[in-house]
Short mmCIF file of C-alpha atoms in Angstrom, two decimals:
data_model
loop_
_atom_site.label_atom_id
_atom_site.label_comp_id
_atom_site.label_asym_id
_atom_site.label_seq_id
_atom_site.Cartn_x
_atom_site.Cartn_y
_atom_site.Cartn_z
CA MET A 1 48.16 115.88 119.42
CA SER A 2 49.84 118.54 117.11
CA LEU A 3 52.08 121.04 118.69
CA PRO A 4 53.20 124.55 117.59
CA ALA A 5 56.40 124.60 115.28
CA LEU A 6 59.45 124.93 117.37
CA VAL A 7 61.33 127.09 114.89
CA ASP A 8 60.59 130.22 112.79
CA PRO A 9 61.06 130.09 109.08
CA ALA A 10 64.57 131.40 107.37
CA ASP A 11 63.90 134.39 105.38
CA GLU A 12 64.52 132.42 102.13
CA LEU A 13 65.75 129.49 100.35
CA THR A 14 68.27 129.81 97.49
CA ILE A 15 67.58 128.32 94.00
CA ASP A 16 70.15 125.58 94.81
CA GLU A 17 68.28 124.61 98.04
CA VAL A 18 64.91 124.72 96.35
CA ARG A 19 66.18 122.32 93.79
CA ARG A 20 67.80 120.21 96.45
CA TYR A 21 64.79 120.01 98.80
CA SER A 22 62.01 120.09 95.92
CA ARG A 23 60.61 116.58 96.94
CA HIS A 24 59.93 118.27 100.51
CA LEU A 25 58.65 121.32 99.07
CA ILE A 26 55.76 119.38 97.18
CA ILE A 27 54.58 117.75 100.25
CA PRO A 28 51.84 120.18 101.29
CA ASP A 29 52.35 119.65 105.08
CA VAL A 30 56.05 120.71 104.59
CA GLY A 31 56.11 122.96 101.84
CA MET A 32 58.39 126.20 101.45
CA THR A 33 57.49 127.28 105.17
CA GLY A 34 58.28 124.13 106.65
CA GLN A 35 61.76 123.93 104.68
CA LYS A 36 62.56 127.29 105.85
CA ARG A 37 61.97 126.10 109.37
CA LEU A 38 64.35 123.23 108.88
CA LYS A 39 67.01 125.64 107.47
CA ASN A 40 66.74 127.85 110.38
CA ALA A 41 66.97 125.03 112.92
CA LYS A 42 69.93 124.21 115.15
CA VAL A 43 69.91 120.70 116.35
CA LEU A 44 72.52 119.02 118.48
CA VAL A 45 73.19 115.46 117.86
CA ILE A 46 74.82 113.70 120.94
CA GLY A 47 77.25 110.86 119.71
CA ALA A 48 78.27 110.03 116.15
CA GLY A 49 77.88 106.30 116.79
CA GLY A 50 75.12 103.79 115.93
CA LEU A 51 72.09 106.24 116.46
CA GLY A 52 73.96 109.30 115.67
CA SER A 53 75.36 107.97 112.17
CA PRO A 54 71.81 107.75 110.32
CA ALA A 55 70.54 110.83 112.41
CA LEU A 56 73.15 113.18 111.42
CA LEU A 57 72.93 111.85 107.59
CA TYR A 58 69.28 112.17 107.53
CA LEU A 59 69.26 115.47 109.35
CA ALA A 60 71.81 117.01 107.03
CA ALA A 61 69.89 115.37 103.89
CA ALA A 62 66.65 116.99 105.35
CA GLY A 63 68.14 120.51 105.39
CA VAL A 64 68.63 121.18 108.84
CA GLY A 65 70.69 124.44 108.91
CA THR A 66 73.09 124.03 111.85
CA LEU A 67 74.18 120.41 113.15
CA GLY A 68 76.02 120.17 116.33
CA ILE A 69 77.91 116.96 116.90
CA ALA A 70 78.99 116.12 120.40
CA GLU A 71 81.38 113.30 120.28
CA PHE A 72 84.77 112.81 121.92
CA ASP A 73 85.72 109.25 120.77
CA GLU A 74 87.76 107.75 117.93
CA VAL A 75 86.63 105.54 115.11
CA ASP A 76 87.34 101.70 115.71
CA GLU A 77 87.03 98.95 113.58
CA SER A 78 84.09 97.34 115.42
CA ASN A 79 81.95 100.46 114.94
CA LEU A 80 82.02 99.91 111.18
CA GLN A 81 79.20 97.25 111.40
CA ARG A 82 76.59 99.87 112.39
CA GLN A 83 78.07 103.30 112.40
CA ILE A 84 77.68 104.15 108.71
CA ILE A 85 78.88 107.47 108.90
CA HIS A 86 82.41 106.37 109.23
CA THR A 87 84.70 104.16 106.64
CA GLN A 88 87.51 101.96 106.81
CA SER A 89 89.84 104.92 106.15
CA ASP A 90 88.58 106.46 109.23
CA ILE A 91 89.70 104.14 111.70
CA GLY A 92 91.72 105.76 114.61
CA ARG A 93 90.39 109.41 113.42
CA SER A 94 88.12 111.52 115.45
CA LYS A 95 84.57 110.42 115.03
CA ALA A 96 83.33 114.07 115.27
CA VAL A 97 85.73 115.19 112.32
CA SER A 98 84.72 111.91 110.37
CA ALA A 99 81.02 112.73 110.95
CA LYS A 100 81.44 116.44 110.03
CA GLU A 101 83.12 115.21 106.62
CA SER A 102 80.38 112.85 105.79
CA VAL A 103 77.69 115.34 106.70
CA LEU A 104 79.24 117.87 104.58
CA GLU A 105 79.64 115.59 101.77
CA ALA A 106 75.89 114.69 101.97
CA ASN A 107 74.79 118.35 102.12
CA PRO A 108 77.42 121.34 101.89
CA TYR A 109 74.64 123.91 102.87
CA VAL A 110 74.79 122.61 106.45
CA ASN A 111 76.62 124.42 109.14
CA VAL A 112 78.34 121.92 111.28
CA VAL A 113 79.56 122.58 115.03
CA LEU A 114 81.76 120.17 116.67
CA HIS A 115 81.98 119.53 120.50
CA GLU A 116 84.82 117.14 120.84
CA GLU A 117 84.56 116.63 124.34
CA ARG A 118 83.00 114.29 126.92
CA LEU A 119 79.65 115.76 128.18
CA ASP A 120 79.63 116.17 131.99
CA ASN A 121 78.17 118.49 134.43
CA ASP A 122 80.76 121.24 134.00
CA ASN A 123 80.07 121.78 130.18
CA VAL A 124 76.67 120.15 129.38
CA LEU A 125 74.57 123.26 129.82
CA GLN A 126 77.09 125.51 127.99
CA VAL A 127 77.02 122.99 124.95
CA PHE A 128 73.18 122.69 125.00
CA GLU A 129 72.73 126.55 125.15
CA GLY A 130 71.69 127.89 121.71
CA TYR A 131 70.31 124.57 120.20
CA ASP A 132 66.49 124.37 119.37
CA LEU A 133 66.52 120.49 119.61
CA ILE A 134 68.64 117.62 121.02
CA VAL A 135 68.82 114.33 119.40
CA ASP A 136 70.14 111.66 122.12
CA GLY A 137 72.16 108.82 120.69
CA THR A 138 74.06 108.09 123.84
CA ASP A 139 74.41 104.34 125.13
CA ASN A 140 74.76 104.66 129.01
CA PHE A 141 72.31 105.55 131.58
CA ALA A 142 74.46 108.25 133.47
CA THR A 143 74.57 110.14 130.24
CA ARG A 144 70.91 109.80 129.42
CA TYR A 145 69.84 111.12 132.86
CA MET A 146 72.06 114.01 132.56
CA VAL A 147 70.75 114.95 129.02
CA ASN A 148 67.36 114.74 130.43
CA ASP A 149 67.88 116.92 133.25
CA ALA A 150 70.17 119.53 131.21
CA ALA A 151 67.50 119.66 128.60
CA TYR A 152 64.81 120.27 131.16
CA PHE A 153 66.59 123.03 132.78
CA LEU A 154 67.06 124.64 129.58
CA LYS A 155 63.69 123.87 128.28
CA ILE A 156 64.89 122.18 125.32
CA PRO A 157 63.04 119.30 123.79
CA TYR A 158 64.96 116.09 122.87
CA VAL A 159 64.22 113.16 121.00
CA TRP A 160 65.65 109.91 122.65
CA GLY A 161 66.44 106.36 121.21
CA SER A 162 67.76 103.23 122.67
CA ILE A 163 69.02 100.02 121.07
CA TYR A 164 70.04 96.78 122.32
CA ARG A 165 70.60 93.49 120.24
CA PHE A 166 67.21 93.37 118.19
CA ASP A 167 65.07 95.81 120.32
CA GLY A 168 64.79 99.43 119.98
CA GLN A 169 62.83 102.37 121.60
CA ALA A 170 62.23 105.90 121.06
CA SER A 171 60.27 108.82 122.39
CA VAL A 172 60.20 112.72 122.52
CA PHE A 173 60.65 114.43 125.86
CA TRP A 174 59.24 117.91 125.95
CA PRO A 175 57.89 118.48 129.60
CA HIS A 176 57.35 122.11 128.83
CA SER A 177 55.05 121.47 125.95
CA GLY A 178 52.26 120.85 128.04
CA PRO A 179 51.03 119.70 131.51
CA ASP A 180 50.84 116.18 130.55
CA ALA A 181 54.04 116.00 128.94
CA PRO A 182 56.50 113.53 130.56
CA CYS A 183 60.42 113.43 130.81
CA TYR A 184 62.68 110.62 130.60
CA ARG A 185 62.55 110.21 134.51
CA CYS A 186 58.79 109.70 134.23
CA LEU A 187 59.55 106.69 132.09
CA TYR A 188 62.55 105.35 134.02
CA PRO A 189 62.41 107.04 137.55
CA GLU A 190 65.38 105.00 138.64
CA PRO A 191 68.00 103.35 136.57
CA PRO A 192 68.53 99.76 136.33
CA PRO A 193 70.86 98.02 139.17
CA PRO A 194 74.41 97.98 138.18
CA GLY A 195 75.14 95.07 135.71
CA MET A 196 71.69 94.04 135.03
CA VAL A 197 71.32 95.46 131.57
CA PRO A 198 74.50 94.96 129.54
CA SER A 199 75.85 97.63 127.14
CA CYS A 200 76.06 97.24 123.37
CA ALA A 201 79.64 96.52 124.04
CA GLU A 202 78.91 93.55 125.96
CA GLY A 203 75.52 92.42 124.70
CA GLY A 204 75.80 93.34 121.02
CA VAL A 205 73.55 94.98 118.59
CA LEU A 206 72.11 94.27 115.17
CA GLY A 207 73.44 96.84 112.87
CA VAL A 208 70.69 97.85 110.82
CA LEU A 209 68.54 98.29 114.03
CA CYS A 210 70.37 101.67 114.38
CA ALA A 211 69.07 102.74 111.00
CA SER A 212 65.45 101.91 112.22
CA ILE A 213 65.59 103.74 115.31
CA GLY A 214 67.90 106.50 114.14
CA SER A 215 65.29 107.28 111.22
CA ILE A 216 62.44 107.57 113.68
CA GLN A 217 64.38 110.08 115.69
CA VAL A 218 64.95 112.12 112.66
CA ASN A 219 61.27 111.80 111.68
CA GLU A 220 60.40 113.11 115.20
CA ALA A 221 62.91 115.81 114.96
CA ILE A 222 61.34 117.06 111.80
CA LYS A 223 57.73 117.03 113.29
CA VAL A 224 58.75 118.92 116.32
CA LEU A 225 60.88 121.49 114.22
CA THR A 226 58.22 122.29 111.68
CA GLY A 227 54.99 121.54 113.64
CA ILE A 228 53.80 118.96 111.51
CA GLY A 229 51.96 115.75 112.37
CA ASP A 230 51.70 114.27 115.99
CA PRO A 231 54.95 114.07 117.78
CA ALA A 232 55.70 111.26 120.07
CA VAL A 233 55.48 113.34 123.21
CA GLY A 234 54.03 111.06 125.97
CA LYS A 235 54.62 108.08 123.61
CA LEU A 236 57.03 105.28 123.59
CA VAL A 237 57.80 103.57 120.34
CA ILE A 238 59.02 99.82 120.70
CA TYR A 239 60.58 97.96 117.81
CA ASP A 240 61.07 94.02 117.90
CA ALA A 241 63.26 93.56 114.77
CA LEU A 242 63.27 89.73 114.99
CA GLU A 243 59.39 89.70 115.28
CA LEU A 244 59.01 92.64 113.03
CA GLU A 245 56.63 94.15 115.59
CA TRP A 246 55.98 97.66 116.40
CA ARG A 247 54.17 98.90 119.61
CA LYS A 248 53.27 102.26 120.79
CA LEU A 249 52.52 102.76 124.56
CA LYS A 250 51.26 105.99 126.37
CA VAL A 251 53.82 107.51 128.94
CA ARG A 252 52.27 109.54 131.57
CA LYS A 253 53.66 112.44 133.38
CA ASP A 254 54.63 111.45 137.00
CA PRO A 255 53.39 113.71 139.33
CA SER A 256 55.97 112.53 141.82
CA CYS A 257 58.54 112.89 139.31
CA ALA A 258 61.81 113.89 140.91
CA LEU A 259 62.54 116.34 138.05
CA CYS A 260 59.42 117.69 136.62
CA GLY A 261 56.79 116.54 139.23
CA ASP A 262 54.81 118.57 141.66
CA ASN A 263 57.50 118.55 144.30
CA PRO A 264 60.79 118.17 142.57
CA THR A 265 63.89 116.96 144.46
CA VAL A 266 66.34 117.19 141.40
CA THR A 267 66.62 120.92 141.13
CA GLY A 268 70.20 120.99 139.57
CA LEU A 269 72.58 118.62 137.89
CA ILE A 270 73.61 115.64 140.10
CA ASP A 271 76.43 113.23 140.32
CA TYR A 272 75.04 110.94 137.58
CA ASP A 273 77.75 108.12 137.80
CA ALA A 274 76.91 107.75 141.51
CA PHE A 275 73.24 108.02 140.62
CA CYS A 276 73.39 105.04 138.05
CA GLY A 277 76.38 103.32 139.87
CA ALA A 278 79.02 101.53 137.46
CA ILE A 279 78.88 98.50 139.65
CA SER A 280 76.84 97.58 142.77
CA ASP A 281 78.08 98.49 146.18
CA GLU A 282 78.62 94.82 147.03
CA ALA A 283 80.75 94.53 143.95
CA ALA A 284 82.97 97.67 144.66
CA ASP A 285 83.27 96.37 148.45
CA ALA A 286 84.34 92.92 146.90
CA ALA A 287 86.68 94.22 144.64
CA VAL A 288 88.65 96.27 147.00
CA GLY A 289 92.07 94.50 147.58
CA SER A 290 90.88 91.71 145.40
CA THR A 291 91.64 93.07 141.90
CA ILE A 292 94.64 91.91 139.96
CA SER A 293 96.11 93.48 136.73
CA VAL A 294 96.58 91.50 133.54
CA THR A 295 100.33 91.72 134.20
CA GLN A 296 99.74 89.96 137.40
CA LEU A 297 97.42 87.32 135.85
CA GLU A 298 100.22 86.54 133.15
CA HIS A 299 102.78 85.79 135.82
CA MET A 300 100.18 83.70 137.73
CA LEU A 301 99.45 81.72 134.67
CA LYS A 302 103.39 81.31 134.06
CA GLU A 303 103.33 79.94 137.51
CA ARG A 304 100.73 77.61 137.14
CA ASP A 305 102.29 76.09 133.93
CA GLU A 306 105.46 75.70 135.90
CA GLY A 307 103.53 73.75 138.76
CA THR A 308 104.42 76.34 141.37
CA ARG A 309 100.81 77.65 141.74
CA ASP A 310 97.31 76.33 141.34
CA PHE A 311 93.93 78.20 140.67
CA VAL A 312 91.12 78.22 138.19
CA LEU A 313 90.71 81.30 135.96
CA VAL A 314 86.85 81.70 135.15
CA ASP A 315 85.53 83.63 132.19
CA VAL A 316 82.19 84.95 133.15
CA ARG A 317 81.21 86.14 129.88
CA GLU A 318 78.64 84.79 127.29
CA PRO A 319 79.52 81.64 125.15
CA ASN A 320 79.39 83.78 122.02
CA GLU A 321 81.85 86.17 123.58
CA TYR A 322 84.10 83.47 124.50
CA GLU A 323 84.12 82.24 120.80
CA ILE A 324 85.64 85.56 119.88
CA ASN A 325 88.73 85.58 122.17
CA GLN A 326 89.79 83.84 125.27
CA ILE A 327 92.57 84.11 127.94
CA PRO A 328 94.50 80.87 127.47
CA GLY A 329 93.70 78.43 130.21
CA SER A 330 90.33 79.87 131.28
CA VAL A 331 86.95 78.05 131.68
CA LEU A 332 83.78 79.47 130.70
CA ILE A 333 80.90 79.97 133.43
CA PRO A 334 78.69 82.60 132.34
CA LYS A 335 77.46 85.36 134.99
CA GLY A 336 73.92 83.90 134.68
CA ASP A 337 75.13 80.70 136.28
CA PHE A 338 76.55 82.67 139.25
CA LEU A 339 73.11 84.57 139.64
CA ASN A 340 71.22 81.43 139.65
CA GLY A 341 73.63 79.55 142.15
CA SER A 342 74.43 76.72 139.70
CA ALA A 343 77.98 78.16 139.06
CA LEU A 344 79.08 77.45 142.70
CA GLU A 345 78.70 73.63 142.11
CA GLN A 346 81.35 73.73 139.36
CA LEU A 347 83.95 75.54 141.49
CA PRO A 348 86.42 73.54 143.50
CA SER A 349 86.92 74.24 147.14
CA ASP A 350 90.63 73.75 147.37
CA LYS A 351 91.77 76.23 144.88
CA GLN A 352 91.78 79.93 144.44
CA ILE A 353 89.23 81.37 141.91
CA VAL A 354 90.21 84.09 139.45
CA MET A 355 87.51 85.65 137.36
CA HIS A 356 87.43 87.90 134.30
CA CYS A 357 85.00 89.45 131.90
CA LYS A 358 85.26 91.89 129.22
CA SER A 359 86.01 95.06 131.06
CA GLY A 360 85.81 94.04 134.83
CA VAL A 361 82.29 95.01 135.68
CA ARG A 362 80.47 91.63 135.32
CA SER A 363 83.62 89.81 137.13
CA ALA A 364 83.41 92.19 139.94
CA GLU A 365 79.62 91.41 140.38
CA THR A 366 80.40 87.55 140.38
CA LEU A 367 83.20 88.30 142.85
CA ALA A 368 80.75 89.41 145.37
CA ILE A 369 78.85 86.45 145.10
CA VAL A 370 81.76 83.85 145.25
CA LYS A 371 83.28 85.85 148.24
CA GLY A 372 79.86 85.52 149.80
CA ALA A 373 79.74 81.83 149.42
CA GLY A 374 83.33 81.52 151.35
CA TYR A 375 85.83 81.86 148.78
CA THR A 376 87.59 84.58 150.61
CA ASP A 377 90.76 84.53 148.38
CA ALA A 378 88.80 85.04 145.10
CA VAL A 379 90.09 87.76 142.89
CA HIS A 380 89.06 89.39 139.54
CA VAL A 381 90.92 90.81 136.70
CA GLY A 382 90.61 94.58 136.35
CA GLY A 383 90.12 95.67 132.75
CA GLY A 384 89.16 92.12 131.67
CA ILE A 385 89.96 90.65 128.47
CA VAL A 386 89.97 94.23 126.73
CA ALA A 387 93.15 94.75 128.80
CA TRP A 388 94.54 91.46 128.15
CA VAL A 389 94.35 91.83 124.43
CA ASN A 390 95.68 95.34 124.36
CA GLN A 391 98.46 94.72 126.78
CA ILE A 392 99.38 91.11 126.62
CA ASP A 393 98.04 89.41 123.44
CA PRO A 394 97.45 91.80 120.53
CA SER A 395 97.10 88.91 118.17
CA GLN A 396 93.67 88.16 119.42
CA PRO A 397 90.67 90.17 117.98
CA ALA A 398 89.29 92.97 120.42
CA TYR A 399 85.71 93.63 120.67
#
């Protein structure tokens, strides 16, 4: 179902803009009026990472007049495999500044506004205010729910995208566009259990998948802004890059939705970290008093080498992660083996168990399982191998 254009047309296009956007102007559906709408549009892109990179470049190329970039991070070498808006020379620089330079290089007629701060309950409504549309390129559930709720309260539509390994999803959430239009909470009423869905940093993502989903987000943004076509409101687009399969599912408005339902219980911004939970309550309880630093671990490993201490250091990451870097003297037992119980058969009963993962989340979850099995003196390494590489062994590759 088509919807009215979100933005009024600008007064005019300059001669230079007419030349630049000529291939849009000769499309009857877009034409001069549609291009003027794009020129008058104000779009906020959250994140200048995997999804934000292609989204920003294509929104700029399309002629969106004002582009906001909400990004607080710096460019890391591991970003360059997929975050095409940044280059080798940008490593260590502000992602927001790097993205702005690339956008202006692509289209100098775009007004770029930077928001170099982490979005939270204290600033999200202020940052969103004044934008016509939001493109969500975030990579964690807490921020996604916050974006959804803030956009709903301000009555701003937003285009959502998600990527993981070879799979991508996209949709448009605009509950105020009609009585049957859903929000993100209608699709995902509750976040997944902590640790159930690895982040891209833990599970990886095929770089080119970002372009596939990011371009879909821009396509939907253009449709909403100009009022052409049938936007993906109430639809979920699912892409499987390995099988080259596209599916489109209908997403219905949930009458019992906590935000946009008949009797809403979420009437203001909430504690999204607590709602999503970085780790489960069981893991948090297990980690209390049983978390060691990488400095402590280094000392323990020296004592083990000297024969004055004995323990088993267990890496609970996946085999492909173990191939990238390891803490010397560790053994690999993936988290999945702990979940199905087979790992317990591999653990000695007469030695202390020390566990680590990439950042400390997965090892905290497995710590709860091990303690529940009777290994009361088991501990895990806070910060995981990321902290080990940064503080102890920088010769190893970080990821």
